[in-house]
Short mmCIF file of C-alpha atoms (C1' of nucleotides) in Angstrom, two decimals:
data_model
loop_
_atom_site.label_atom_id
_atom_site.label_comp_id
_atom_site.label_asym_id
_atom_site.label_seq_id
_atom_site.Cartn_x
_atom_site.Cartn_y
_atom_site.Cartn_z
CA MET K 1 16.82 -7.14 -8.05
CA ILE K 2 15.18 -7.97 -4.72
CA LYS K 3 17.40 -9.10 -1.77
CA PHE K 4 16.64 -10.75 1.35
CA TYR K 5 18.09 -11.58 4.42
CA ASN K 6 18.01 -15.21 4.59
CA THR K 7 18.43 -16.80 8.00
CA LEU K 8 19.71 -19.99 6.83
CA THR K 9 22.95 -18.17 5.34
CA LYS K 10 22.78 -15.33 7.69
CA ARG K 11 23.11 -12.92 4.82
CA LYS K 12 21.36 -10.62 2.40
CA GLU K 13 20.89 -12.57 -0.73
CA GLU K 14 19.74 -11.73 -4.22
CA PHE K 15 16.21 -13.53 -4.67
CA SER K 16 15.69 -15.90 -7.33
CA PRO K 17 12.90 -18.22 -7.40
CA ILE K 18 12.73 -21.59 -8.66
CA GLU K 19 10.32 -21.19 -11.27
CA GLU K 20 10.81 -17.83 -13.13
CA LYS K 21 8.28 -15.19 -11.92
CA ILE K 22 6.64 -17.59 -9.66
CA VAL K 23 7.07 -17.42 -5.90
CA LYS K 24 5.81 -20.12 -3.50
CA LEU K 25 5.54 -18.71 -0.06
CA TYR K 26 4.50 -20.53 2.98
CA THR K 27 3.89 -18.34 6.16
CA CYS K 28 3.30 -20.01 9.56
CA GLY K 29 0.12 -19.14 10.79
CA PRO K 30 -2.14 -19.21 13.92
CA THR K 31 -2.88 -21.85 16.68
CA VAL K 32 -6.60 -20.96 17.13
CA TYR K 33 -7.10 -21.26 20.44
CA ASP K 34 -7.71 -17.85 21.54
CA LEU K 35 -7.76 -14.32 19.99
CA ALA K 36 -4.26 -13.41 18.11
CA HIS K 37 -2.46 -10.41 19.85
CA ILE K 38 -1.16 -7.68 17.82
CA GLY K 39 2.24 -9.10 18.44
CA ASN K 40 1.16 -12.16 16.45
CA PHE K 41 -0.18 -9.85 13.75
CA ARG K 42 3.23 -8.03 13.22
CA ALA K 43 4.34 -11.28 11.90
CA TYR K 44 1.13 -11.42 9.77
CA VAL K 45 1.38 -7.64 8.54
CA PHE K 46 5.34 -8.34 7.61
CA GLU K 47 4.12 -11.30 5.47
CA ASP K 48 1.46 -9.27 4.02
CA LEU K 49 3.78 -6.73 2.78
CA LEU K 50 6.22 -9.64 1.56
CA TYR K 51 3.14 -11.13 -0.42
CA ARG K 52 1.86 -7.78 -1.86
CA TYR K 53 5.29 -6.55 -2.60
CA LEU K 54 6.27 -9.54 -4.70
CA GLU K 55 2.97 -9.21 -6.61
CA PHE K 56 3.65 -5.47 -7.24
CA ARG K 57 6.97 -6.41 -8.61
CA GLY K 58 5.59 -8.56 -10.85
CA TYR K 59 5.60 -12.14 -9.50
CA LYS K 60 2.83 -14.55 -9.21
CA VAL K 61 2.90 -15.69 -5.65
CA ILE K 62 1.23 -18.93 -4.36
CA ARG K 63 0.87 -18.17 -0.82
CA VAL K 64 0.05 -20.91 2.13
CA MET K 65 -0.70 -19.94 5.78
CA ASN K 66 -1.60 -22.89 7.81
CA ILE K 67 -4.20 -22.98 10.69
CA THR K 68 -3.12 -25.04 13.73
CA ASP K 69 -6.24 -26.47 15.15
CA VAL K 70 -4.85 -29.25 16.97
CA ASP K 71 -2.61 -29.06 19.88
CA ASP K 72 -2.65 -29.24 23.54
CA LYS K 73 -3.96 -25.40 23.94
CA THR K 74 -6.76 -26.21 21.50
CA ILE K 75 -7.62 -29.42 23.06
CA ASN K 76 -7.75 -28.16 26.37
CA GLY K 77 -9.60 -25.09 25.29
CA ALA K 78 -12.48 -27.09 23.54
CA LYS K 79 -12.71 -29.37 26.72
CA SER K 80 -13.02 -26.57 29.22
CA LYS K 81 -15.87 -25.14 27.01
CA GLY K 82 -17.28 -28.39 26.72
CA ILE K 83 -17.61 -28.18 22.94
CA SER K 84 -15.93 -30.22 20.13
CA LEU K 85 -12.60 -29.36 18.86
CA ARG K 86 -13.84 -28.41 15.41
CA GLU K 87 -16.60 -26.01 16.93
CA TYR K 88 -14.06 -24.37 19.25
CA THR K 89 -11.39 -23.74 16.30
CA ASP K 90 -13.83 -22.81 14.08
CA ARG K 91 -14.75 -19.87 16.22
CA TYR K 92 -11.38 -18.57 16.52
CA ILE K 93 -10.74 -19.16 12.94
CA LYS K 94 -13.69 -16.96 12.14
CA ILE K 95 -12.52 -14.18 14.49
CA PHE K 96 -8.69 -14.56 12.93
CA ILE K 97 -10.26 -14.00 9.63
CA GLU K 98 -12.21 -11.04 10.69
CA ASP K 99 -8.96 -9.54 12.55
CA MET K 100 -7.14 -10.00 9.11
CA GLU K 101 -9.57 -8.11 7.01
CA ARG K 102 -9.62 -5.14 9.62
CA LEU K 103 -5.82 -4.95 9.18
CA ARG K 104 -6.39 -5.32 5.31
CA LEU K 105 -4.34 -8.56 5.29
CA LYS K 106 -4.56 -10.20 1.83
CA LYS K 107 -6.15 -13.59 2.22
CA PRO K 108 -3.50 -16.14 1.47
CA ASP K 109 -4.13 -18.56 -1.58
CA TYR K 110 -4.50 -21.57 0.80
CA MET K 111 -5.34 -21.56 4.59
CA PRO K 112 -5.07 -25.48 5.24
CA ARG K 113 -6.17 -26.66 8.56
CA ALA K 114 -3.89 -29.39 10.19
CA THR K 115 -6.77 -31.75 11.02
CA GLU K 116 -7.66 -31.99 7.32
CA HIS K 117 -4.19 -33.09 6.34
CA ILE K 118 -3.48 -35.95 8.88
CA ASN K 119 -3.00 -38.37 5.99
CA GLU K 120 -0.37 -36.31 4.26
CA MET K 121 1.27 -36.14 7.70
CA VAL K 122 0.91 -39.80 7.96
CA GLU K 123 2.65 -40.41 4.79
CA ILE K 124 5.57 -38.14 5.73
CA ILE K 125 6.16 -40.11 8.86
CA LYS K 126 5.75 -43.47 7.17
CA LYS K 127 8.82 -42.31 4.93
CA LEU K 128 10.80 -41.31 7.83
CA LEU K 129 10.16 -44.60 9.67
CA LYS K 130 11.16 -46.74 6.34
CA LYS K 131 14.25 -44.28 5.96
CA GLY K 132 15.14 -44.94 9.53
CA TYR K 133 14.94 -41.30 10.84
CA ALA K 134 12.09 -41.87 13.15
CA TYR K 135 11.45 -44.64 15.85
CA TYR K 136 8.46 -45.95 17.87
CA LYS K 137 8.76 -45.34 21.62
CA ASP K 138 5.74 -46.51 23.70
CA GLY K 139 3.39 -45.99 20.86
CA SER K 140 4.68 -42.49 20.13
CA ILE K 141 6.95 -41.64 16.92
CA TYR K 142 10.11 -39.60 17.31
CA PHE K 143 12.37 -38.18 14.78
CA SER K 144 15.95 -39.09 15.84
CA ILE K 145 18.20 -36.00 15.39
CA SER K 146 21.39 -38.01 15.55
CA LYS K 147 20.34 -39.42 12.01
CA PHE K 148 20.55 -36.01 10.60
CA PRO K 149 23.92 -34.28 10.68
CA SER K 150 22.97 -31.04 9.29
CA TYR K 151 20.57 -30.55 12.13
CA GLY K 152 21.05 -27.07 13.61
CA LYS K 153 21.98 -25.27 10.25
CA LEU K 154 19.24 -22.90 10.35
CA SER K 155 19.33 -21.59 14.13
CA GLY K 156 22.96 -22.30 14.24
CA ILE K 157 22.46 -24.06 17.61
CA ASP K 158 25.10 -26.35 19.08
CA LEU K 159 23.46 -29.53 19.94
CA SER K 160 25.92 -30.28 22.84
CA SER K 161 24.86 -26.74 24.30
CA ILE K 162 21.40 -27.41 24.22
CA LYS K 163 19.90 -27.05 27.91
CA VAL K 164 17.14 -29.32 28.41
CA GLY K 165 14.30 -27.56 30.07
CA ALA K 166 13.01 -28.28 33.56
CA ARG K 167 9.69 -29.15 32.29
CA VAL K 168 9.63 -32.27 30.57
CA ASP K 169 6.31 -33.69 29.24
CA LYS K 170 5.86 -37.45 30.49
CA ASP K 171 6.16 -39.09 27.30
CA GLU K 172 9.30 -37.29 26.41
CA TYR K 173 11.07 -39.38 28.99
CA GLU K 174 10.82 -42.30 26.44
CA LYS K 175 12.64 -40.62 23.91
CA GLU K 176 16.08 -42.31 23.08
CA ASP K 177 17.52 -38.81 23.15
CA VAL K 178 16.08 -35.74 24.90
CA LYS K 179 16.58 -33.62 21.91
CA ASP K 180 14.58 -35.84 19.66
CA PHE K 181 11.40 -34.23 18.46
CA VAL K 182 7.76 -36.01 18.50
CA LEU K 183 6.40 -36.64 14.99
CA TRP K 184 3.28 -38.49 16.09
CA LYS K 185 1.70 -38.75 19.60
CA LYS K 186 0.17 -41.86 21.01
CA VAL K 187 -3.38 -41.46 21.90
CA LYS K 188 -4.59 -40.25 25.30
CA GLU K 189 -7.99 -41.39 25.83
CA GLU K 190 -8.96 -38.52 28.26
CA GLU K 191 -8.04 -35.90 25.52
CA GLY K 192 -10.84 -37.15 23.40
CA VAL K 193 -9.11 -36.34 20.20
CA TRP K 194 -7.34 -39.02 17.98
CA TRP K 195 -6.99 -40.27 14.44
CA ASP K 196 -6.85 -44.06 13.65
CA THR K 197 -4.12 -44.28 11.04
CA GLU K 198 -1.67 -46.71 9.59
CA ILE K 199 1.08 -45.63 12.04
CA GLY K 200 -1.35 -45.81 15.00
CA ARG K 201 -4.17 -44.16 17.10
CA GLY K 202 -2.89 -40.79 18.00
CA ARG K 203 -2.53 -37.10 17.04
CA PRO K 204 0.37 -35.25 15.25
CA GLY K 205 3.09 -33.51 16.78
CA TRP K 206 3.07 -29.67 15.93
CA HIS K 207 6.06 -29.63 13.61
CA ILE K 208 4.91 -32.16 10.85
CA GLU K 209 1.99 -30.24 9.83
CA CYS K 210 3.97 -27.66 8.39
CA SER K 211 5.96 -29.88 6.48
CA ALA K 212 2.90 -31.77 5.07
CA MET K 213 0.77 -28.85 4.28
CA SER K 214 3.65 -26.84 2.77
CA MET K 215 4.90 -29.83 0.53
CA LYS K 216 1.35 -30.63 -0.55
CA TYR K 217 0.61 -26.97 -1.89
CA LEU K 218 4.07 -26.01 -2.98
CA GLY K 219 6.10 -28.87 -3.57
CA GLU K 220 9.03 -30.71 -2.09
CA SER K 221 11.22 -27.68 -2.55
CA PHE K 222 9.67 -24.09 -2.30
CA ASP K 223 11.08 -20.49 -2.23
CA ILE K 224 10.42 -18.76 0.84
CA HIS K 225 9.32 -19.81 4.21
CA THR K 226 8.37 -17.05 7.04
CA GLY K 227 7.80 -16.70 10.48
CA GLY K 228 8.63 -15.13 13.65
CA VAL K 229 11.90 -15.48 15.10
CA ASP K 230 10.86 -17.68 17.75
CA ASN K 231 9.92 -20.25 15.40
CA ILE K 232 13.57 -20.53 14.06
CA PHE K 233 14.35 -22.96 17.05
CA PRO K 234 12.88 -25.67 17.30
CA HIS K 235 10.29 -25.64 14.96
CA HIS K 236 11.58 -24.38 11.68
CA GLU K 237 14.59 -26.52 12.29
CA ASN K 238 12.49 -29.52 12.80
CA GLU K 239 10.78 -28.91 9.67
CA ILE K 240 13.82 -28.88 7.79
CA ALA K 241 15.04 -31.86 9.50
CA GLN K 242 11.86 -33.97 8.71
CA SER K 243 10.97 -32.63 5.17
CA GLU K 244 14.56 -33.07 3.87
CA ALA K 245 15.00 -36.45 5.53
CA ALA K 246 11.64 -37.58 4.14
CA THR K 247 12.51 -36.15 0.49
CA GLY K 248 16.09 -35.87 0.08
CA LYS K 249 15.78 -32.74 -1.20
CA LYS K 250 16.33 -29.16 -0.08
CA PHE K 251 13.16 -27.78 1.53
CA VAL K 252 13.30 -24.07 1.29
CA ASN K 253 15.78 -21.61 -0.25
CA TYR K 254 15.02 -18.38 1.51
CA TRP K 255 13.95 -18.34 5.27
CA LEU K 256 12.77 -14.93 6.78
CA HIS K 257 11.82 -14.25 10.05
CA CYS K 258 10.41 -11.16 11.81
CA ALA K 259 11.52 -9.56 14.80
CA HIS K 260 9.22 -9.46 18.19
CA LEU K 261 6.77 -6.78 19.03
CA LEU K 262 7.70 -5.40 22.51
CA VAL K 263 5.36 -3.92 24.98
CA ASN K 264 7.47 -1.75 27.55
CA GLY K 265 10.64 -3.13 26.28
CA GLU K 266 9.16 -6.88 26.76
CA LYS K 267 8.27 -9.29 24.25
CA MET K 268 4.47 -9.18 24.21
CA SER K 269 3.02 -12.79 24.73
CA LYS K 270 0.13 -14.46 26.15
CA SER K 271 2.13 -16.17 28.94
CA LYS K 272 3.38 -12.54 30.18
CA GLY K 273 -0.28 -11.33 29.90
CA ASN K 274 1.29 -8.17 28.38
CA PHE K 275 -0.76 -8.33 25.36
CA TYR K 276 -3.14 -6.24 23.41
CA THR K 277 -5.63 -7.76 21.00
CA LEU K 278 -6.79 -6.13 17.87
CA ARG K 279 -10.05 -5.95 19.44
CA ASP K 280 -8.95 -4.37 22.67
CA LEU K 281 -7.37 -1.46 20.63
CA LEU K 282 -10.34 -1.15 18.17
CA ASN K 283 -12.51 -0.80 21.40
CA LYS K 284 -10.38 1.91 22.47
CA GLY K 285 -11.24 3.73 19.26
CA TYR K 286 -7.90 3.27 17.47
CA ASN K 287 -8.13 3.17 13.48
CA PRO K 288 -7.11 -0.43 12.24
CA ILE K 289 -5.30 1.12 9.49
CA ALA K 290 -3.04 2.91 11.65
CA ILE K 291 -2.39 -0.13 13.62
CA ARG K 292 -1.39 -1.51 10.14
CA TYR K 293 0.89 1.43 9.64
CA LEU K 294 2.39 1.01 12.86
CA LEU K 295 3.27 -2.73 12.37
CA LEU K 296 4.24 -2.04 8.76
CA SER K 297 6.45 1.05 9.23
CA THR K 298 9.45 -0.33 10.87
CA HIS K 299 11.90 -2.72 9.25
CA TYR K 300 10.74 -6.41 10.02
CA ARG K 301 14.01 -7.51 11.31
CA ASP K 302 14.13 -4.71 14.20
CA PRO K 303 12.11 -5.23 17.41
CA LEU K 304 9.40 -2.83 17.53
CA ASN K 305 8.31 -1.18 20.95
CA PHE K 306 4.47 -0.71 20.93
CA THR K 307 3.13 2.12 22.86
CA GLU K 308 -0.19 3.86 22.31
CA ASN K 309 1.74 7.06 22.08
CA SER K 310 3.31 5.54 18.91
CA LEU K 311 0.03 4.37 17.58
CA LYS K 312 -1.47 8.05 18.07
CA GLN K 313 1.42 8.96 15.88
CA ALA K 314 0.86 6.48 13.22
CA GLU K 315 -3.00 7.73 13.43
CA ASN K 316 -1.82 11.33 12.67
CA THR K 317 0.41 10.07 9.83
CA VAL K 318 -2.32 7.77 8.26
CA LYS K 319 -4.75 10.82 8.41
CA ASN K 320 -2.59 13.30 6.98
CA TYR K 321 -1.52 10.80 4.17
CA ASN K 322 -5.30 10.21 3.40
CA GLU K 323 -6.10 14.06 3.65
CA PHE K 324 -3.41 14.50 1.05
CA TYR K 325 -4.76 11.95 -1.17
CA ARG K 326 -8.42 12.97 -0.89
CA GLY K 327 -7.53 16.65 -1.27
CA LEU K 328 -6.10 15.86 -4.67
CA ASN K 329 -9.90 15.92 -5.74
CA ILE K 330 -10.12 19.72 -6.40
CA CYS K 331 -8.14 21.51 -8.79
CA GLY K 332 -9.39 23.89 -11.26
CA TYR K 333 -6.18 24.64 -13.54
CA GLU K 334 -6.07 23.34 -17.12
CA LYS K 335 -2.30 23.52 -17.69
CA TYR K 336 -0.26 20.42 -17.27
CA ASN K 337 2.95 20.46 -15.12
CA PRO K 338 5.42 17.99 -16.75
CA GLU K 339 7.76 18.35 -13.46
CA ILE K 340 5.14 16.28 -11.45
CA LYS K 341 5.67 13.18 -13.73
CA LYS K 342 9.37 13.52 -13.06
CA GLU K 343 8.81 13.60 -9.43
CA ILE K 344 6.57 10.73 -9.37
CA GLU K 345 9.19 8.79 -11.35
CA LYS K 346 11.70 9.59 -8.74
CA ALA K 347 9.48 8.52 -5.93
CA LYS K 348 8.59 5.11 -7.60
CA GLU K 349 12.28 4.57 -8.24
CA GLY K 350 13.12 5.11 -4.60
CA PHE K 351 10.12 3.22 -3.51
CA ILE K 352 11.24 0.22 -5.27
CA GLU K 353 14.78 0.62 -4.72
CA TYR K 354 14.54 0.53 -0.95
CA LEU K 355 11.97 -2.18 -0.73
CA ASP K 356 13.94 -4.48 -3.14
CA ASP K 357 16.59 -4.22 -0.40
CA ASP K 358 15.21 -6.68 2.20
CA LEU K 359 11.90 -4.54 2.42
CA ASN K 360 13.52 -1.65 3.89
CA ILE K 361 10.41 0.31 4.28
CA SER K 362 11.47 3.43 6.31
CA PRO K 363 13.36 5.09 3.44
CA ALA K 364 10.67 3.70 0.77
CA LEU K 365 8.02 5.61 2.72
CA SER K 366 10.26 8.48 3.05
CA SER K 367 10.51 8.79 -0.77
CA ILE K 368 6.81 8.75 -0.85
CA PHE K 369 6.59 11.74 1.66
CA SER K 370 9.17 13.79 -0.21
CA LEU K 371 6.85 13.56 -3.33
CA ILE K 372 3.82 14.70 -1.07
CA LYS K 373 5.78 17.64 -0.10
CA LYS K 374 6.71 18.38 -3.87
CA VAL K 375 3.33 18.06 -5.07
CA ASN K 376 1.86 20.34 -2.35
CA ILE K 377 4.42 23.14 -3.10
CA PHE K 378 3.39 22.88 -6.58
CA PHE K 379 -0.23 22.85 -5.65
CA SER K 380 0.02 25.91 -3.26
CA LYS K 381 1.78 27.76 -6.08
CA GLY K 382 -1.01 27.10 -8.58
CA GLU K 383 1.44 25.12 -10.84
CA PHE K 384 -0.80 21.80 -10.75
CA GLY K 385 -3.17 20.93 -13.21
CA ARG K 386 -6.12 18.27 -13.66
CA ASP K 387 -4.00 15.93 -15.33
CA ASN K 388 -1.46 16.23 -12.55
CA VAL K 389 -4.17 15.28 -10.20
CA LYS K 390 -4.75 12.26 -12.25
CA GLU K 391 -1.23 10.89 -12.39
CA VAL K 392 -0.48 11.49 -8.54
CA ARG K 393 -3.68 9.88 -7.49
CA GLU K 394 -2.85 6.72 -9.73
CA PHE K 395 0.52 6.65 -8.15
CA ILE K 396 -0.73 6.65 -4.71
CA GLU K 397 -3.29 3.99 -5.61
CA ASP K 398 -0.57 1.98 -7.15
CA ILE K 399 1.82 1.83 -4.24
CA ASP K 400 -1.36 1.25 -2.08
CA LYS K 401 -1.53 -2.04 -3.61
CA VAL K 402 1.41 -2.71 -1.27
CA LEU K 403 0.72 -0.47 1.86
CA CYS K 404 -2.96 -0.46 2.14
CA ILE K 405 -3.54 2.52 4.04
CA ILE K 406 -5.58 4.57 1.77
CA GLU K 407 -9.30 4.95 3.15
CA LYS K 408 -11.47 5.26 0.43
CA LYS K 409 -14.66 6.79 1.76
CA GLU K 410 -18.05 6.82 -0.01
CA GLU K 411 -17.92 10.57 0.32
CA SER K 412 -21.26 12.66 -0.73
CA LEU K 413 -22.88 15.17 0.90
CA SER K 414 -26.75 15.93 0.71
CA GLU K 415 -28.25 18.44 -1.29
CA ASP K 416 -29.05 20.62 1.54
CA ILE K 417 -25.42 20.77 2.89
CA LEU K 418 -24.13 21.40 -0.78
CA ASN K 419 -26.62 24.37 -0.77
CA LEU K 420 -25.25 25.36 2.36
CA ILE K 421 -21.61 25.32 1.24
CA LYS K 422 -22.88 27.36 -2.15
CA GLU K 423 -24.55 29.82 0.07
CA ARG K 424 -21.47 30.41 2.08
CA GLU K 425 -19.43 30.86 -0.94
CA LYS K 426 -21.94 33.64 -2.29
CA ALA K 427 -21.64 35.24 1.20
CA ARG K 428 -17.73 35.41 0.96
CA LYS K 429 -17.91 36.72 -2.42
CA GLU K 430 -20.38 39.38 -0.96
CA LYS K 431 -17.63 39.86 1.88
CA ASP K 432 -20.52 38.80 4.19
CA TYR K 433 -18.08 37.12 6.46
CA LYS K 434 -20.33 36.91 9.69
CA LYS K 435 -22.83 34.89 7.63
CA ALA K 436 -19.90 32.77 6.23
CA ASP K 437 -18.53 31.76 9.43
CA GLU K 438 -21.97 31.08 10.66
CA ILE K 439 -22.40 28.42 7.83
CA ARG K 440 -18.91 27.21 8.41
CA ASN K 441 -19.79 26.69 12.31
CA VAL K 442 -22.87 24.75 11.60
CA LEU K 443 -21.25 22.53 9.20
CA LYS K 444 -18.47 21.84 11.67
CA GLU K 445 -20.91 20.82 14.31
CA LYS K 446 -21.93 18.21 11.77
CA GLY K 447 -18.45 16.99 11.20
CA ILE K 448 -18.03 18.71 8.02
CA MET K 449 -14.73 20.82 7.52
CA LEU K 450 -14.60 23.45 5.09
CA GLU K 451 -11.26 24.82 3.59
CA ASP K 452 -10.90 27.49 1.39
CA THR K 453 -8.25 27.08 -1.26
CA PRO K 454 -7.12 28.96 -4.35
CA TYR K 455 -8.96 26.50 -6.38
CA GLY K 456 -12.13 26.83 -4.28
CA THR K 457 -13.56 25.31 -1.23
CA ARG K 458 -13.10 22.16 -0.27
CA TRP K 459 -14.81 20.04 2.31
CA LYS K 460 -13.93 16.80 4.36
CA LYS K 461 -15.99 14.75 6.96
CA ASN K 462 -14.37 14.05 10.32
"C1'" G D 1 26.19 -20.56 30.52
"C1'" G D 2 25.60 -20.82 24.88
"C1'" C D 3 23.50 -18.05 20.57
"C1'" C D 4 21.28 -13.59 18.77
"C1'" U D 5 19.48 -8.34 18.51
"C1'" G D 6 18.67 -3.48 19.64
"C1'" G D 7 20.64 1.61 21.98
"C1'" U D 8 20.71 8.09 16.48
"C1'" A D 9 16.67 14.81 18.57
"C1'" G D 10 10.42 15.18 22.99
"C1'" C D 11 8.63 10.44 20.62
"C1'" C D 12 9.01 6.70 16.24
"C1'" A D 13 12.93 5.75 12.67
"C1'" A D 14 16.55 5.44 8.12
"C1'" G D 15 21.76 5.81 7.40
"C1'" C D 16 26.28 1.00 8.46
"C1'" G D 17 33.88 4.39 6.22
"C1'" G D 18 33.79 11.10 3.73
"C1'" G D 19 27.00 16.20 3.60
"C1'" A D 20 23.13 13.24 10.45
"C1'" A D 21 16.71 10.67 5.43
"C1'" G D 22 11.73 10.53 6.57
"C1'" G D 23 7.41 10.61 10.06
"C1'" C D 24 4.87 12.48 14.55
"C1'" A D 25 4.76 16.44 18.17
"C1'" G D 26 6.25 21.55 19.42
"C1'" C D 27 7.51 26.97 18.47
"C1'" G D 28 8.13 31.13 15.13
"C1'" G D 29 6.67 33.11 10.25
"C1'" U D 30 4.25 33.14 5.15
"C1'" C D 31 -0.43 32.58 3.05
"C1'" U D 32 -5.75 33.58 4.44
"C1'" G D 33 -11.29 38.46 5.72
"C1'" C D 34 -10.67 34.88 9.67
"C1'" A D 35 -9.83 29.73 9.81
"C1'" A D 36 -8.07 25.31 7.92
"C1'" A D 37 -4.75 23.14 4.89
"C1'" A D 38 0.07 23.75 2.78
"C1'" C D 39 4.73 26.17 2.61
"C1'" C D 40 9.34 28.43 5.04
"C1'" G D 41 12.38 28.36 9.26
"C1'" C D 42 14.10 26.76 13.98
"C1'" U D 43 14.33 21.95 17.21
"C1'" A D 44 21.05 15.86 17.34
"C1'" U D 45 28.18 20.37 16.50
"C1'" U D 46 26.26 14.78 17.17
"C1'" C D 47 24.74 9.12 16.84
"C1'" G D 48 24.75 4.53 25.00
"C1'" C D 49 30.08 4.75 27.28
"C1'" C D 50 35.62 4.46 26.99
"C1'" G D 51 39.63 3.36 23.96
"C1'" G D 52 41.92 1.86 18.90
"C1'" U D 53 42.51 1.80 13.54
"C1'" U D 54 42.07 5.60 9.49
"C1'" C D 55 43.54 11.82 6.31
"C1'" A D 56 38.42 10.79 7.79
"C1'" A D 57 33.72 6.61 12.29
"C1'" A D 58 27.27 6.93 14.05
"C1'" U D 59 29.10 3.64 10.52
"C1'" C D 60 35.39 -0.81 11.15
"C1'" C D 61 37.80 -3.31 15.81
"C1'" G D 62 38.59 -4.21 21.03
"C1'" G D 63 36.42 -3.66 25.93
"C1'" C D 64 32.25 -2.00 28.79
"C1'" C D 65 27.33 -0.42 30.23
"C1'" C D 66 21.95 -0.77 29.50
"C1'" A D 67 17.50 -3.04 27.29
"C1'" G D 68 15.03 -7.35 24.86
"C1'" G D 69 14.90 -12.41 22.42
"C1'" C D 70 16.12 -17.78 21.58
"C1'" C D 71 18.00 -22.35 23.98
"C1'" U D 72 10.69 -25.34 26.70
"C1'" C D 73 4.54 -24.00 23.87
"C1'" C D 74 5.03 -19.09 21.37
"C1'" A D 75 4.56 -14.65 15.36
#
RNA sequence: GGCCUGGUAGCCAAGCGGGAAGGCAGCGGUCUGCAAAACCGCUAUUCGCCGGUUCAAAUCCGGCCCAGGCCUCCA
């Protein structure tokens, strides 16, 4: 039984999808005006864990991740480069997808672009106008919060206490109520970006795209909607208002939000300039799998303070984990140890029990590390057979559908090197340790490490 | 000002009423021809501070301190 902490009810709740065994999942995606930083990727890694774990538990998951390719930042970015909005955002979408691949983020079933769903947005706005939830003011269209009594139910915000920001956009002065939000922005000729639609010439506000694209691909009511905590208000609050006002139905059952990535104790953000992009870290030589592991290994609702030191720790963990996995290759014993199967079952139960509990990853990983230790003990005692190798590998591969931290390398050695290894083994048997050590050193310089085990000599590439 | 989160060993991080998981790093040992890997042991009499409730609190309650977030675009 899976439980999730639902921001809407502020409680952990048993998860039960609308349609049995099918989960419809909407995850707020990037605004493609620049490189995403790893704070952004924390959210996407969390969503990846959610996506993969639901599949691991036997659900068919239909996942949408939107691409915001029209807003102030993308428009300004394209303008300053002197290229079209499309050309500009295409560039960053391509980079974003490459970054996702580096972090092994499973591609969502749909990655719709806002600019390709203007009609769907217009339809919702028309409904809202017709039902009296929206109004025109000076060519723009706003949502009237006062018409939607449950406004604030997600964020728990008290409308009367909202402090109106000092920076107020010019057309926001035109709203009936400062707290109302824009659905459709009247054209600004100088921006050079607009659509001619039934509701006028202009471009969409930010929030409406998520309502339009989620409902198009997932239906008017769906199971899970995720994002960073900074999206709770106003973005998700507004999505609920406009969607539920338009359809009269409950929009989303479970709202999951992940905490921020901090750097030196502060939120990592573009505006603070304290961010690392994935590329920054890769250029410094860090392993993307370790970055994935680091972002994955802290519970998603806890703030994660990012440091290069913790990334180095993560690298070691990933390295050890992979060496364990690869080291399973060699084992000469014929006998089968039934205890190992029991330990695998125990580890699997732990893994599922904890991840079922609101994706509580730390103890879930802990149960895997306990298994590794047990296996190592059996291994070094020589109580580990060939079929045990197979079952442990299969288990590690199975949970790797969720974790995705195994680095499968095409590992093969040239004839020459294999012969050298054989030669060294022969020398060792003949107690010619000088020669054996020489060969070991030669191979070490080529990045091939040798380890003598009770089962024979094994090698690994650095 | 309102709402919210976190403060557990050198670092990261579980536990949320009754034995302080796990990872990384370090030290000592076992194994090994030597290594490597692995294993064993050690590394928090104590969980930000002060009170309270309780037979019993890291866990509940009250107060305080520190750090951070949201209330404006933001994952």
